[in-house]
Amino acid sequence: MPDLTVVIPVYNSGRVLAPALQQWRSYLKDGLTEIIVVENGSTDASYQTALDNAVDTPNVHFKVLQSEKGMGNALRCGIAASTGRRLLLTADDLPFGFTDLESAHALPDLPALVIGSKAHPDSQAGRGALRSLSTTGFKLARRIVLGSRVGDSQGTINVDGEWIRQMYEKFDDPGFLFSTQIVLAAEVQKLTIVEVPVTLTVVQSEKQTSVRPKDVLKMGLGLGRLRRQRRDFSQISYKGTAVR
């Protein structure tokens, strides 16, 4: 069983994917890590780029899969294929470098869920006024609609592998709310959640927000649907060893 499975959803990522996978290979020098790249409906050469750069090392084993379009669909596919004790759900362009992993490793004990959180007071994750406004608004909406106390449900997710493989079929959002479903389930099941600081890469900090008004509306409606799932999540009996 690998110590860690990294799940990377890929959509039109040909430009950033090859250097990111090279960075993963260079960084992971200890233990055994499984990296699962899941291409989901790209119109560029992302899938072939993933195949060309999925080169195993003594410490890293790759899987390249395909799913239906949508980040949630890609993450669900990767979770289903995973075997690691821990899972890291992250992005194709290493938005925080490896600062999320390093902050998690600095914890005395790994809780059930560690979030690489832009909302942590020690994070260096400025992205401009518009993006900050949308992030703050989504946090407030989660607090009102879901009763969530987590600062950032859209960061990287470092989670107990046994728990997430038991739960993943319950997470049915095909897109960006998939990670919010994970956080909500962990909250209502009273698992231990820790947010850790991250540092946004220079490339990421220069990106402009791609969130459009219709996306905000869609996510608002999605939170209403997630609210109805709270009871379902709370009634699931977890028999594993994730820290509560």
Short mmCIF file of N, CA, C and O in Angstrom, two decimals, residues 39-84:
data_model
loop_
_atom_site.label_atom_id
_atom_site.label_comp_id
_atom_site.label_asym_id
_atom_site.label_seq_id
_atom_site.Cartn_x
_atom_site.Cartn_y
_atom_site.Cartn_z
N GLU A 39 -7.64 12.61 -16.85
CA GLU A 39 -8.04 13.56 -17.89
C GLU A 39 -9.55 13.50 -18.05
O GLU A 39 -10.14 12.43 -18.10
N ASN A 40 -10.19 14.70 -18.13
CA ASN A 40 -11.65 14.70 -18.18
C ASN A 40 -12.19 15.65 -19.25
O ASN A 40 -12.56 16.77 -19.01
N GLY A 41 -12.21 15.16 -20.47
CA GLY A 41 -12.86 15.89 -21.56
C GLY A 41 -12.05 16.98 -22.20
O GLY A 41 -12.62 17.90 -22.80
N SER A 42 -10.74 16.90 -22.15
CA SER A 42 -9.90 17.94 -22.74
C SER A 42 -10.04 17.97 -24.26
O SER A 42 -10.30 16.96 -24.91
N THR A 43 -9.82 19.17 -24.81
CA THR A 43 -9.81 19.32 -26.26
C THR A 43 -8.40 19.52 -26.80
O THR A 43 -8.21 19.69 -28.00
N ASP A 44 -7.41 19.52 -25.89
CA ASP A 44 -6.02 19.60 -26.33
C ASP A 44 -5.36 18.23 -26.14
O ASP A 44 -6.04 17.22 -26.03
N ALA A 45 -4.04 18.22 -26.10
CA ALA A 45 -3.31 16.95 -26.03
C ALA A 45 -3.00 16.53 -24.59
O ALA A 45 -2.02 15.83 -24.35
N SER A 46 -3.85 16.94 -23.65
CA SER A 46 -3.57 16.66 -22.24
C SER A 46 -3.41 15.16 -21.97
O SER A 46 -2.52 14.75 -21.20
N TYR A 47 -4.27 14.35 -22.54
CA TYR A 47 -4.21 12.92 -22.27
C TYR A 47 -2.88 12.33 -22.75
O TYR A 47 -2.22 11.59 -22.02
N GLN A 48 -2.47 12.68 -23.95
CA GLN A 48 -1.21 12.16 -24.47
C GLN A 48 -0.03 12.71 -23.68
O GLN A 48 0.95 12.00 -23.42
N THR A 49 -0.12 13.97 -23.26
CA THR A 49 0.93 14.55 -22.43
C THR A 49 1.07 13.79 -21.12
O THR A 49 2.18 13.52 -20.65
N ALA A 50 -0.08 13.42 -20.54
CA ALA A 50 -0.05 12.64 -19.31
C ALA A 50 0.61 11.29 -19.54
O ALA A 50 1.47 10.85 -18.76
N LEU A 51 0.24 10.62 -20.62
CA LEU A 51 0.83 9.31 -20.92
C LEU A 51 2.34 9.42 -21.14
O LEU A 51 3.12 8.60 -20.65
N ASP A 52 2.75 10.46 -21.86
CA ASP A 52 4.17 10.63 -22.19
C ASP A 52 5.02 10.93 -20.95
O ASP A 52 6.22 10.61 -20.93
N ASN A 53 4.40 11.55 -19.94
CA ASN A 53 5.17 11.99 -18.77
C ASN A 53 4.91 11.16 -17.52
O ASN A 53 5.45 11.46 -16.46
N ALA A 54 4.11 10.13 -17.64
CA ALA A 54 3.85 9.24 -16.51
C ALA A 54 4.96 8.19 -16.43
O ALA A 54 4.76 7.00 -16.72
N VAL A 55 6.14 8.63 -16.05
CA VAL A 55 7.32 7.78 -16.02
C VAL A 55 7.59 7.36 -14.57
O VAL A 55 7.90 8.20 -13.72
N ASP A 56 7.47 6.08 -14.30
CA ASP A 56 7.67 5.59 -12.93
C ASP A 56 9.12 5.77 -12.47
O ASP A 56 10.06 5.74 -13.27
N THR A 57 9.27 5.95 -11.16
CA THR A 57 10.58 5.96 -10.51
C THR A 57 10.53 4.93 -9.38
O THR A 57 9.46 4.35 -9.12
N PRO A 58 11.63 4.67 -8.68
CA PRO A 58 11.57 3.74 -7.55
C PRO A 58 10.59 4.18 -6.46
O PRO A 58 10.12 3.33 -5.69
N ASN A 59 10.28 5.48 -6.40
CA ASN A 59 9.41 5.98 -5.34
C ASN A 59 8.04 6.42 -5.83
O ASN A 59 7.17 6.72 -5.02
N VAL A 60 7.82 6.46 -7.14
CA VAL A 60 6.58 6.98 -7.68
C VAL A 60 6.04 6.04 -8.74
O VAL A 60 6.76 5.64 -9.66
N HIS A 61 4.75 5.69 -8.60
CA HIS A 61 4.07 4.88 -9.61
C HIS A 61 2.89 5.67 -10.16
O HIS A 61 2.11 6.25 -9.40
N PHE A 62 2.77 5.73 -11.48
CA PHE A 62 1.73 6.52 -12.15
C PHE A 62 0.59 5.65 -12.66
O PHE A 62 0.80 4.51 -13.09
N LYS A 63 -0.60 6.24 -12.65
CA LYS A 63 -1.74 5.72 -13.39
C LYS A 63 -2.33 6.89 -14.17
O LYS A 63 -2.45 8.00 -13.64
N VAL A 64 -2.70 6.67 -15.43
CA VAL A 64 -3.35 7.69 -16.24
C VAL A 64 -4.72 7.16 -16.63
O VAL A 64 -4.84 6.12 -17.28
N LEU A 65 -5.77 7.89 -16.23
CA LEU A 65 -7.14 7.47 -16.46
C LEU A 65 -7.90 8.57 -17.18
O LEU A 65 -7.41 9.68 -17.36
N GLN A 66 -9.11 8.26 -17.58
CA GLN A 66 -10.01 9.25 -18.17
C GLN A 66 -11.38 9.14 -17.53
O GLN A 66 -11.81 8.04 -17.13
N SER A 67 -12.06 10.27 -17.42
CA SER A 67 -13.40 10.31 -16.83
C SER A 67 -14.26 11.23 -17.67
O SER A 67 -13.80 11.89 -18.60
N GLU A 68 -15.53 11.31 -17.29
CA GLU A 68 -16.41 12.30 -17.89
C GLU A 68 -15.93 13.70 -17.51
O GLU A 68 -15.22 13.89 -16.52
N LYS A 69 -16.34 14.68 -18.29
CA LYS A 69 -15.91 16.06 -18.05
C LYS A 69 -16.38 16.55 -16.69
O LYS A 69 -17.49 16.23 -16.24
N GLY A 70 -15.53 17.30 -16.01
CA GLY A 70 -15.88 17.86 -14.71
C GLY A 70 -14.87 17.46 -13.65
O GLY A 70 -14.47 16.29 -13.57
N MET A 71 -14.45 18.45 -12.83
CA MET A 71 -13.46 18.18 -11.81
C MET A 71 -13.93 17.13 -10.82
O MET A 71 -13.18 16.24 -10.42
N GLY A 72 -15.20 17.21 -10.41
CA GLY A 72 -15.73 16.22 -9.47
C GLY A 72 -15.71 14.82 -10.04
O GLY A 72 -15.36 13.86 -9.35
N ASN A 73 -16.07 14.69 -11.31
CA ASN A 73 -16.04 13.37 -11.95
C ASN A 73 -14.62 12.83 -11.98
O ASN A 73 -14.39 11.63 -11.76
N ALA A 74 -13.64 13.70 -12.27
CA ALA A 74 -12.25 13.26 -12.32
C ALA A 74 -11.76 12.83 -10.94
O ALA A 74 -11.10 11.79 -10.80
N LEU A 75 -12.07 13.61 -9.91
CA LEU A 75 -11.64 13.26 -8.56
C LEU A 75 -12.27 11.95 -8.10
O LEU A 75 -11.60 11.10 -7.49
N ARG A 76 -13.54 11.76 -8.41
CA ARG A 76 -14.22 10.51 -8.01
C ARG A 76 -13.57 9.32 -8.68
O ARG A 76 -13.34 8.27 -8.05
N CYS A 77 -13.24 9.45 -9.94
CA CYS A 77 -12.57 8.38 -10.68
C CYS A 77 -11.22 8.06 -10.05
O CYS A 77 -10.87 6.89 -9.86
N GLY A 78 -10.46 9.09 -9.69
CA GLY A 78 -9.16 8.88 -9.09
C GLY A 78 -9.24 8.24 -7.72
O GLY A 78 -8.43 7.36 -7.39
N ILE A 79 -10.21 8.67 -6.93
CA ILE A 79 -10.39 8.08 -5.60
C ILE A 79 -10.72 6.59 -5.72
O ILE A 79 -10.19 5.76 -4.99
N ALA A 80 -11.60 6.26 -6.67
CA ALA A 80 -12.00 4.86 -6.84
C ALA A 80 -10.81 3.98 -7.19
O ALA A 80 -10.76 2.80 -6.79
N ALA A 81 -9.84 4.53 -7.92
CA ALA A 81 -8.67 3.75 -8.35
C ALA A 81 -7.52 3.80 -7.36
O ALA A 81 -6.51 3.13 -7.56
N SER A 82 -7.66 4.56 -6.28
CA SER A 82 -6.55 4.79 -5.36
C SER A 82 -6.34 3.62 -4.40
O SER A 82 -7.26 2.85 -4.12
N THR A 83 -5.09 3.54 -3.88
CA THR A 83 -4.77 2.51 -2.89
C THR A 83 -3.99 3.06 -1.70
O THR A 83 -3.64 2.31 -0.80
N GLY A 84 -3.71 4.37 -1.67
CA GLY A 84 -2.84 4.93 -0.65
C GLY A 84 -3.48 5.05 0.73
O GLY A 84 -4.70 5.16 0.85
#
